[in-house]
C-alpha cells in the first residue's frame, strides 16, 4: 500500500524526539519551572485584585498559563531563524531536488517534532496546575482544549514558515524571528490573557492570527467552553497555510532564478 | 540520451543599482552524455560546475540555452525529474543524525512513493551492494564520515535513479574511505547502468571513477575527452617535494622544472612522459641529503591552467 509522506515524516520526527530524550527532559523541566513561577505570580496578582483578573480566577489563571506555555515550549523556539539559515546556506535549494514540496516536508517534520513535546507538557502542565492551583475549573473544557492545543501548534509552525520565507529575499530571518516572538508573546496571549490587555490592543489582537497560537487553547483550558475558538483556529490555519505556500512558492521561484 | 546540453548560459546579477554587475557563471556550454556513462565534470573553484549541476537538476533556471535530462527539461518539470535522478552533495546530508539510516530511508522512500514492501526490498538490496548491512541500524551520528557517505549513497539510490549527480562526494574522506567509495560508484554503474555525473577536485576520483572528463573554466567547456586519452596530458605531471638536510646546486634534468627552491626545500614539477619519477628520485637520493620526500599529483586547477592554457572552445 502506498503511504502518505506527511504521516511518515511526522512519525519519523516523533522517533527523532524520542531518540533525543535528554532534549525532551530539559524542555519539560524548563516548562515546569516557568509554569510554576508564572502561575504563582498570577495567583498573587489575582489575590491582590480581589480574587480575579479580567474575569479569570486564580485557578483559571493557573490553567491558562500551563496551557499557553505548553503551546510554545512544544515548538522549536528558533524555528524561524533555523529556516532562514537553511535558506541562506542553500540547504533549502537541495530540498528542491525531492519530489515533494519543501514547505510540506518541513511542516510535517516540525509537527512530528512538536507533538510528543506537547503531550509531555500537557500531562506535566495538568499535574503542576492541579497541585499548585487546583482542579480544572470546568473539566469538560479540557476536551476542547486538547485539539485546540494541536491546532495552536500547527498554526504557529505554519506561520513561522511564512515569516521565515522572508529569508529568500533578505538572506536571513533573524529580524523576522525577533518580531514574531514579540507578537506571539503579547498579541498571542502567551504571557497575559488578552482580556487583560488595554482595549485598543485587545481589538488589534482579535483580528490577528496570533491568538490562535496560544490564547485559544489557554482560554478553553481555563474553563471557558467556547467551541467557536476551534473554528477560528481552523480558519486561521487555512489562511496561514495559503500565505506560507504563496511565500515559499515565490521564494523558490526567486531561488531558481537568482540562485542560492 | 541521458543528458543533452546546448548553448547553456547562466548570468547572475550582483550588487545594487549603480553597482550592479553581470557575472556569467556558465557560458554557452554544450555537451551530451549517453546512458550508462561515467562523467567527471571538473574545473577550478568558481568555474561553473555547481551552477551547471543546479541547472541540470532543476533548481536553477538558465538565462539562455537548452538542456534535457532523461528527456525532461529540468527547470520546467523539476519534481518529475526528481523521481528519476539521484543527487549527492558531499557537504549536505539527507540523513537525520539522531536516527538510524534505516529510519531516514523510510521517510525518503515515502517521499519517492515507494510502498513499505518495495522499500524493505530496496534497502536490503542496497545494503548488499554497498556492503552496509551493519551500518543501517546504527544512529548516523555514531558513524564515521566514510560510513555515513556509504549510507548517503544508499539514500540517493533508494528510488533507483537512472542518473546520479555527485558534487564533491569524497570531500573529507580518508584515503581508504575514498577508495571504497570510488569502487562503489563504479560498481553501481557497471551493475545497474546508472549514469554517473561527478564533480570533484580530487584527480584520483576522476582517474578511478570517470571514463570521460569534461573540463570547464570561466563558465566554458575547455576540454571534453576520454580520461584514458587525457591521462597522458592531465596526469603525466607529478610534483616532488623534498626536505633537504643541506642545500644543493640547481637540478638540471629533462622534463624536470624547479617550482620552488630554498636551502631546505626543493619543489619540482616532473613530466613523467619525459623522465620517470624513479629516475628523479634516484638522482635526488644519490646527490642530496634528503630528510623527507613526497610525490603528489599537482592541483587540478594548476594542471588545467598549465596544460590547456584555458582556451575556450
PDB file of C-alpha atoms in Angstrom, chain A residues 52-242:
ATOM      1  CA  UNK A  52      -9.605  37.599  39.887  1.00  0.00           C
ATOM      2  CA  UNK A  53      -8.087  39.483  36.964  1.00  0.00           C
ATOM      3  CA  UNK A  54     -10.040  40.315  33.807  1.00  0.00           C
ATOM      4  CA  UNK A  55     -12.591  37.680  34.770  1.00  0.00           C
ATOM      5  CA  UNK A  56     -10.031  34.925  35.414  1.00  0.00           C
ATOM      6  CA  UNK A  57      -9.867  33.423  38.923  1.00  0.00           C
ATOM      7  CA  UNK A  58      -6.533  32.331  40.401  1.00  0.00           C
ATOM      8  CA  UNK A  59      -7.269  28.706  39.424  1.00  0.00           C
ATOM      9  CA  UNK A  60      -8.304  29.712  35.901  1.00  0.00           C
ATOM     10  CA  UNK A  61      -5.112  31.763  35.509  1.00  0.00           C
ATOM     11  CA  UNK A  62      -3.014  28.786  36.603  1.00  0.00           C
ATOM     12  CA  UNK A  63      -4.602  26.601  33.925  1.00  0.00           C
ATOM     13  CA  UNK A  64      -4.334  29.410  31.399  1.00  0.00           C
ATOM     14  CA  UNK A  65      -0.592  29.779  31.916  1.00  0.00           C
ATOM     15  CA  UNK A  66       0.019  25.996  31.949  1.00  0.00           C
ATOM     16  CA  UNK A  67      -1.711  25.720  28.561  1.00  0.00           C
ATOM     17  CA  UNK A  68      -0.316  28.838  26.877  1.00  0.00           C
ATOM     18  CA  UNK A  69       3.238  27.890  27.863  1.00  0.00           C
ATOM     19  CA  UNK A  70       2.734  24.301  26.615  1.00  0.00           C
ATOM     20  CA  UNK A  71       1.738  25.623  23.184  1.00  0.00           C
ATOM     21  CA  UNK A  72       5.079  27.459  22.940  1.00  0.00           C
ATOM     22  CA  UNK A  73       7.530  25.144  24.720  1.00  0.00           C
ATOM     23  CA  UNK A  74       6.418  22.294  22.427  1.00  0.00           C
ATOM     24  CA  UNK A  75       7.937  24.137  19.453  1.00  0.00           C
ATOM     25  CA  UNK A  76      11.453  24.682  18.294  1.00  0.00           C
ATOM     26  CA  UNK A  77      11.868  28.166  19.741  1.00  0.00           C
ATOM     27  CA  UNK A  78      14.285  29.290  16.990  1.00  0.00           C
ATOM     28  CA  UNK A  79      12.365  27.748  14.099  1.00  0.00           C
ATOM     29  CA  UNK A  80      12.203  30.948  12.020  1.00  0.00           C
ATOM     30  CA  UNK A  81      15.910  31.547  12.464  1.00  0.00           C
ATOM     31  CA  UNK A  82      16.719  27.919  11.594  1.00  0.00           C
ATOM     32  CA  UNK A  83      14.622  28.023   8.417  1.00  0.00           C
ATOM     33  CA  UNK A  84      16.224  31.361   7.500  1.00  0.00           C
ATOM     34  CA  UNK A  85      19.690  29.891   7.939  1.00  0.00           C
ATOM     35  CA  UNK A  86      18.742  26.897   5.780  1.00  0.00           C
ATOM     36  CA  UNK A  87      17.515  29.226   3.049  1.00  0.00           C
ATOM     37  CA  UNK A  88      20.642  31.377   3.256  1.00  0.00           C
ATOM     38  CA  UNK A  89      23.055  28.436   3.336  1.00  0.00           C
ATOM     39  CA  UNK A  90      21.489  26.706   0.323  1.00  0.00           C
ATOM     40  CA  UNK A  91      20.148  23.709   2.279  1.00  0.00           C
ATOM     41  CA  UNK A  92      16.631  24.515   1.099  1.00  0.00           C
ATOM     42  CA  UNK A  93      17.821  24.577  -2.522  1.00  0.00           C
ATOM     43  CA  UNK A  94      18.921  20.944  -2.118  1.00  0.00           C
ATOM     44  CA  UNK A  95      15.497  20.077  -0.703  1.00  0.00           C
ATOM     45  CA  UNK A  96      14.030  21.228  -4.015  1.00  0.00           C
ATOM     46  CA  UNK A  97      15.552  18.082  -5.502  1.00  0.00           C
ATOM     47  CA  UNK A  98      12.914  15.924  -3.858  1.00  0.00           C
ATOM     48  CA  UNK A  99       9.571  15.185  -5.488  1.00  0.00           C
ATOM     49  CA  UNK A 100       7.656  16.702  -2.567  1.00  0.00           C
ATOM     50  CA  UNK A 101       7.008  20.331  -1.637  1.00  0.00           C
ATOM     51  CA  UNK A 102       9.687  21.781   0.635  1.00  0.00           C
ATOM     52  CA  UNK A 103       7.107  23.522   2.809  1.00  0.00           C
ATOM     53  CA  UNK A 104       5.018  20.353   3.256  1.00  0.00           C
ATOM     54  CA  UNK A 105       8.014  18.237   4.218  1.00  0.00           C
ATOM     55  CA  UNK A 106       9.230  20.832   6.712  1.00  0.00           C
ATOM     56  CA  UNK A 107       5.822  21.416   8.302  1.00  0.00           C
ATOM     57  CA  UNK A 108       5.235  17.656   8.673  1.00  0.00           C
ATOM     58  CA  UNK A 109       8.657  17.250  10.302  1.00  0.00           C
ATOM     59  CA  UNK A 110       8.038  20.137  12.720  1.00  0.00           C
ATOM     60  CA  UNK A 111       4.607  18.802  13.655  1.00  0.00           C
ATOM     61  CA  UNK A 112       6.162  15.428  14.414  1.00  0.00           C
ATOM     62  CA  UNK A 113       8.782  17.220  16.491  1.00  0.00           C
ATOM     63  CA  UNK A 114       6.190  19.206  18.457  1.00  0.00           C
ATOM     64  CA  UNK A 115       3.556  16.558  19.195  1.00  0.00           C
ATOM     65  CA  UNK A 116       5.489  14.388  21.701  1.00  0.00           C
ATOM     66  CA  UNK A 117       6.726  17.524  23.457  1.00  0.00           C
ATOM     67  CA  UNK A 118       3.169  18.840  23.533  1.00  0.00           C
ATOM     68  CA  UNK A 119       1.882  15.565  25.008  1.00  0.00           C
ATOM     69  CA  UNK A 120       4.606  15.589  27.683  1.00  0.00           C
ATOM     70  CA  UNK A 121       3.949  19.262  28.535  1.00  0.00           C
ATOM     71  CA  UNK A 122       0.188  18.634  28.575  1.00  0.00           C
ATOM     72  CA  UNK A 123       0.484  15.870  31.160  1.00  0.00           C
ATOM     73  CA  UNK A 124       3.089  17.722  33.263  1.00  0.00           C
ATOM     74  CA  UNK A 125       1.170  21.005  32.990  1.00  0.00           C
ATOM     75  CA  UNK A 126      -2.078  19.393  34.155  1.00  0.00           C
ATOM     76  CA  UNK A 127      -0.232  17.912  37.140  1.00  0.00           C
ATOM     77  CA  UNK A 128       1.500  21.200  38.058  1.00  0.00           C
ATOM     78  CA  UNK A 129      -1.717  23.212  37.631  1.00  0.00           C
ATOM     79  CA  UNK A 130      -3.728  20.775  39.755  1.00  0.00           C
ATOM     80  CA  UNK A 131      -1.118  20.656  42.531  1.00  0.00           C
ATOM     81  CA  UNK A 132      -0.361  24.373  42.636  1.00  0.00           C
ATOM     82  CA  UNK A 133      -3.715  25.885  41.644  1.00  0.00           C
ATOM     83  CA  UNK A 134      -6.435  23.256  41.969  1.00  0.00           C
ATOM     84  CA  UNK A 135      -8.653  21.071  39.780  1.00  0.00           C
ATOM     85  CA  UNK A 136      -9.527  22.458  36.323  1.00  0.00           C
ATOM     86  CA  UNK A 137     -12.375  24.995  36.566  1.00  0.00           C
ATOM     87  CA  UNK A 138     -14.523  23.008  34.075  1.00  0.00           C
ATOM     88  CA  UNK A 139     -13.039  19.600  33.178  1.00  0.00           C
ATOM     89  CA  UNK A 140     -15.285  19.361  30.075  1.00  0.00           C
ATOM     90  CA  UNK A 141     -13.484  22.398  28.636  1.00  0.00           C
ATOM     91  CA  UNK A 142     -10.272  20.353  28.565  1.00  0.00           C
ATOM     92  CA  UNK A 143     -11.847  18.153  25.868  1.00  0.00           C
ATOM     93  CA  UNK A 144     -11.905  21.237  23.659  1.00  0.00           C
ATOM     94  CA  UNK A 145      -8.515  22.491  24.860  1.00  0.00           C
ATOM     95  CA  UNK A 146      -6.710  19.300  23.738  1.00  0.00           C
ATOM     96  CA  UNK A 147      -7.493  19.577  19.980  1.00  0.00           C
ATOM     97  CA  UNK A 148      -7.137  23.347  20.282  1.00  0.00           C
ATOM     98  CA  UNK A 149      -3.553  22.901  21.533  1.00  0.00           C
ATOM     99  CA  UNK A 150      -2.730  20.786  18.477  1.00  0.00           C
ATOM    100  CA  UNK A 151      -4.290  23.413  16.197  1.00  0.00           C
ATOM    101  CA  UNK A 152      -2.366  26.152  18.035  1.00  0.00           C
ATOM    102  CA  UNK A 153       0.925  24.366  17.430  1.00  0.00           C
ATOM    103  CA  UNK A 154       0.007  23.765  13.768  1.00  0.00           C
ATOM    104  CA  UNK A 155      -0.899  27.460  13.284  1.00  0.00           C
ATOM    105  CA  UNK A 156       2.348  28.529  14.941  1.00  0.00           C
ATOM    106  CA  UNK A 157       4.530  26.223  12.829  1.00  0.00           C
ATOM    107  CA  UNK A 158       2.911  27.276   9.564  1.00  0.00           C
ATOM    108  CA  UNK A 159       3.055  30.984  10.495  1.00  0.00           C
ATOM    109  CA  UNK A 160       6.753  30.684  11.342  1.00  0.00           C
ATOM    110  CA  UNK A 161       7.383  29.231   7.884  1.00  0.00           C
ATOM    111  CA  UNK A 162       5.502  32.166   6.321  1.00  0.00           C
ATOM    112  CA  UNK A 163       7.648  34.651   8.281  1.00  0.00           C
ATOM    113  CA  UNK A 164      10.859  32.724   7.594  1.00  0.00           C
ATOM    114  CA  UNK A 165      10.208  32.870   3.840  1.00  0.00           C
ATOM    115  CA  UNK A 166      11.431  36.482   4.039  1.00  0.00           C
ATOM    116  CA  UNK A 167      14.930  34.969   4.055  1.00  0.00           C
ATOM    117  CA  UNK A 168      14.509  34.123   0.345  1.00  0.00           C
ATOM    118  CA  UNK A 169      14.884  37.870  -0.200  1.00  0.00           C
ATOM    119  CA  UNK A 170      16.766  39.079   2.888  1.00  0.00           C
ATOM    120  CA  UNK A 171      19.171  36.087   3.193  1.00  0.00           C
ATOM    121  CA  UNK A 172      18.419  35.640   6.894  1.00  0.00           C
ATOM    122  CA  UNK A 173      15.348  35.699   9.060  1.00  0.00           C
ATOM    123  CA  UNK A 174      16.853  36.955  12.322  1.00  0.00           C
ATOM    124  CA  UNK A 175      14.772  40.127  12.398  1.00  0.00           C
ATOM    125  CA  UNK A 176      11.599  38.266  11.388  1.00  0.00           C
ATOM    126  CA  UNK A 177      12.209  35.853  14.271  1.00  0.00           C
ATOM    127  CA  UNK A 178      12.632  38.694  16.767  1.00  0.00           C
ATOM    128  CA  UNK A 179       9.436  40.408  15.632  1.00  0.00           C
ATOM    129  CA  UNK A 180       7.438  37.178  15.551  1.00  0.00           C
ATOM    130  CA  UNK A 181       8.391  36.193  19.092  1.00  0.00           C
ATOM    131  CA  UNK A 182       7.191  39.505  20.467  1.00  0.00           C
ATOM    132  CA  UNK A 183       3.914  39.299  18.541  1.00  0.00           C
ATOM    133  CA  UNK A 184       3.123  35.818  19.886  1.00  0.00           C
ATOM    134  CA  UNK A 185       4.151  36.774  23.422  1.00  0.00           C
ATOM    135  CA  UNK A 186       1.847  39.781  23.571  1.00  0.00           C
ATOM    136  CA  UNK A 187      -0.823  39.558  20.854  1.00  0.00           C
ATOM    137  CA  UNK A 188      -0.945  35.764  21.071  1.00  0.00           C
ATOM    138  CA  UNK A 189      -1.821  35.911  24.754  1.00  0.00           C
ATOM    139  CA  UNK A 190       1.069  33.743  25.808  1.00  0.00           C
ATOM    140  CA  UNK A 191       2.056  35.796  28.829  1.00  0.00           C
ATOM    141  CA  UNK A 192      -1.167  37.683  29.548  1.00  0.00           C
ATOM    142  CA  UNK A 193      -4.810  36.764  28.813  1.00  0.00           C
ATOM    143  CA  UNK A 194      -5.971  39.038  26.024  1.00  0.00           C
ATOM    144  CA  UNK A 195      -8.830  40.309  28.209  1.00  0.00           C
ATOM    145  CA  UNK A 196      -6.162  41.891  30.463  1.00  0.00           C
ATOM    146  CA  UNK A 197      -4.736  43.979  27.609  1.00  0.00           C
ATOM    147  CA  UNK A 198      -5.839  47.599  27.025  1.00  0.00           C
ATOM    148  CA  UNK A 199      -8.989  47.666  24.899  1.00  0.00           C
ATOM    149  CA  UNK A 200      -7.307  49.011  21.777  1.00  0.00           C
ATOM    150  CA  UNK A 201      -4.577  46.351  21.932  1.00  0.00           C
ATOM    151  CA  UNK A 202      -7.144  43.626  22.605  1.00  0.00           C
ATOM    152  CA  UNK A 203      -9.046  44.768  19.497  1.00  0.00           C
ATOM    153  CA  UNK A 204      -5.881  44.533  17.412  1.00  0.00           C
ATOM    154  CA  UNK A 205      -5.138  41.060  18.789  1.00  0.00           C
ATOM    155  CA  UNK A 206      -8.690  39.924  17.993  1.00  0.00           C
ATOM    156  CA  UNK A 207      -8.200  40.358  14.241  1.00  0.00           C
ATOM    157  CA  UNK A 208      -4.741  38.801  14.007  1.00  0.00           C
ATOM    158  CA  UNK A 209      -3.841  35.106  13.810  1.00  0.00           C
ATOM    159  CA  UNK A 210      -1.530  35.098  16.837  1.00  0.00           C
ATOM    160  CA  UNK A 211      -4.319  34.481  19.349  1.00  0.00           C
ATOM    161  CA  UNK A 212      -4.947  31.129  17.651  1.00  0.00           C
ATOM    162  CA  UNK A 213      -1.425  30.070  18.629  1.00  0.00           C
ATOM    163  CA  UNK A 214      -1.706  30.413  22.401  1.00  0.00           C
ATOM    164  CA  UNK A 215      -4.757  32.240  23.673  1.00  0.00           C
ATOM    165  CA  UNK A 216      -7.376  29.906  22.144  1.00  0.00           C
ATOM    166  CA  UNK A 217      -6.346  26.664  23.933  1.00  0.00           C
ATOM    167  CA  UNK A 218      -5.464  28.583  27.123  1.00  0.00           C
ATOM    168  CA  UNK A 219      -8.875  30.270  27.198  1.00  0.00           C
ATOM    169  CA  UNK A 220     -10.572  26.883  26.772  1.00  0.00           C
ATOM    170  CA  UNK A 221      -8.442  25.153  29.433  1.00  0.00           C
ATOM    171  CA  UNK A 222      -9.199  27.949  31.888  1.00  0.00           C
ATOM    172  CA  UNK A 223     -12.827  26.845  31.916  1.00  0.00           C
ATOM    173  CA  UNK A 224     -14.461  28.700  29.018  1.00  0.00           C
ATOM    174  CA  UNK A 225     -16.433  26.395  26.760  1.00  0.00           C
ATOM    175  CA  UNK A 226     -16.216  28.355  23.502  1.00  0.00           C
ATOM    176  CA  UNK A 227     -16.115  25.959  20.535  1.00  0.00           C
ATOM    177  CA  UNK A 228     -16.018  28.876  18.114  1.00  0.00           C
ATOM    178  CA  UNK A 229     -12.384  29.348  19.099  1.00  0.00           C
ATOM    179  CA  UNK A 230     -11.642  25.987  17.442  1.00  0.00           C
ATOM    180  CA  UNK A 231     -13.383  27.084  14.262  1.00  0.00           C
ATOM    181  CA  UNK A 232     -11.415  30.315  14.313  1.00  0.00           C
ATOM    182  CA  UNK A 233      -8.185  28.313  14.614  1.00  0.00           C
ATOM    183  CA  UNK A 234      -9.125  26.114  11.656  1.00  0.00           C
ATOM    184  CA  UNK A 235      -9.856  29.226   9.626  1.00  0.00           C
ATOM    185  CA  UNK A 236      -6.542  30.853  10.524  1.00  0.00           C
ATOM    186  CA  UNK A 237      -4.688  27.598   9.824  1.00  0.00           C
ATOM    187  CA  UNK A 238      -6.123  27.594   6.297  1.00  0.00           C
ATOM    188  CA  UNK A 239      -5.184  31.257   5.787  1.00  0.00           C
ATOM    189  CA  UNK A 240      -1.671  30.749   7.166  1.00  0.00           C
ATOM    190  CA  UNK A 241      -1.159  27.646   5.014  1.00  0.00           C
ATOM    191  CA  UNK A 242      -2.120  29.666   1.968  1.00  0.00           C
TER     192      UNK A 242
END
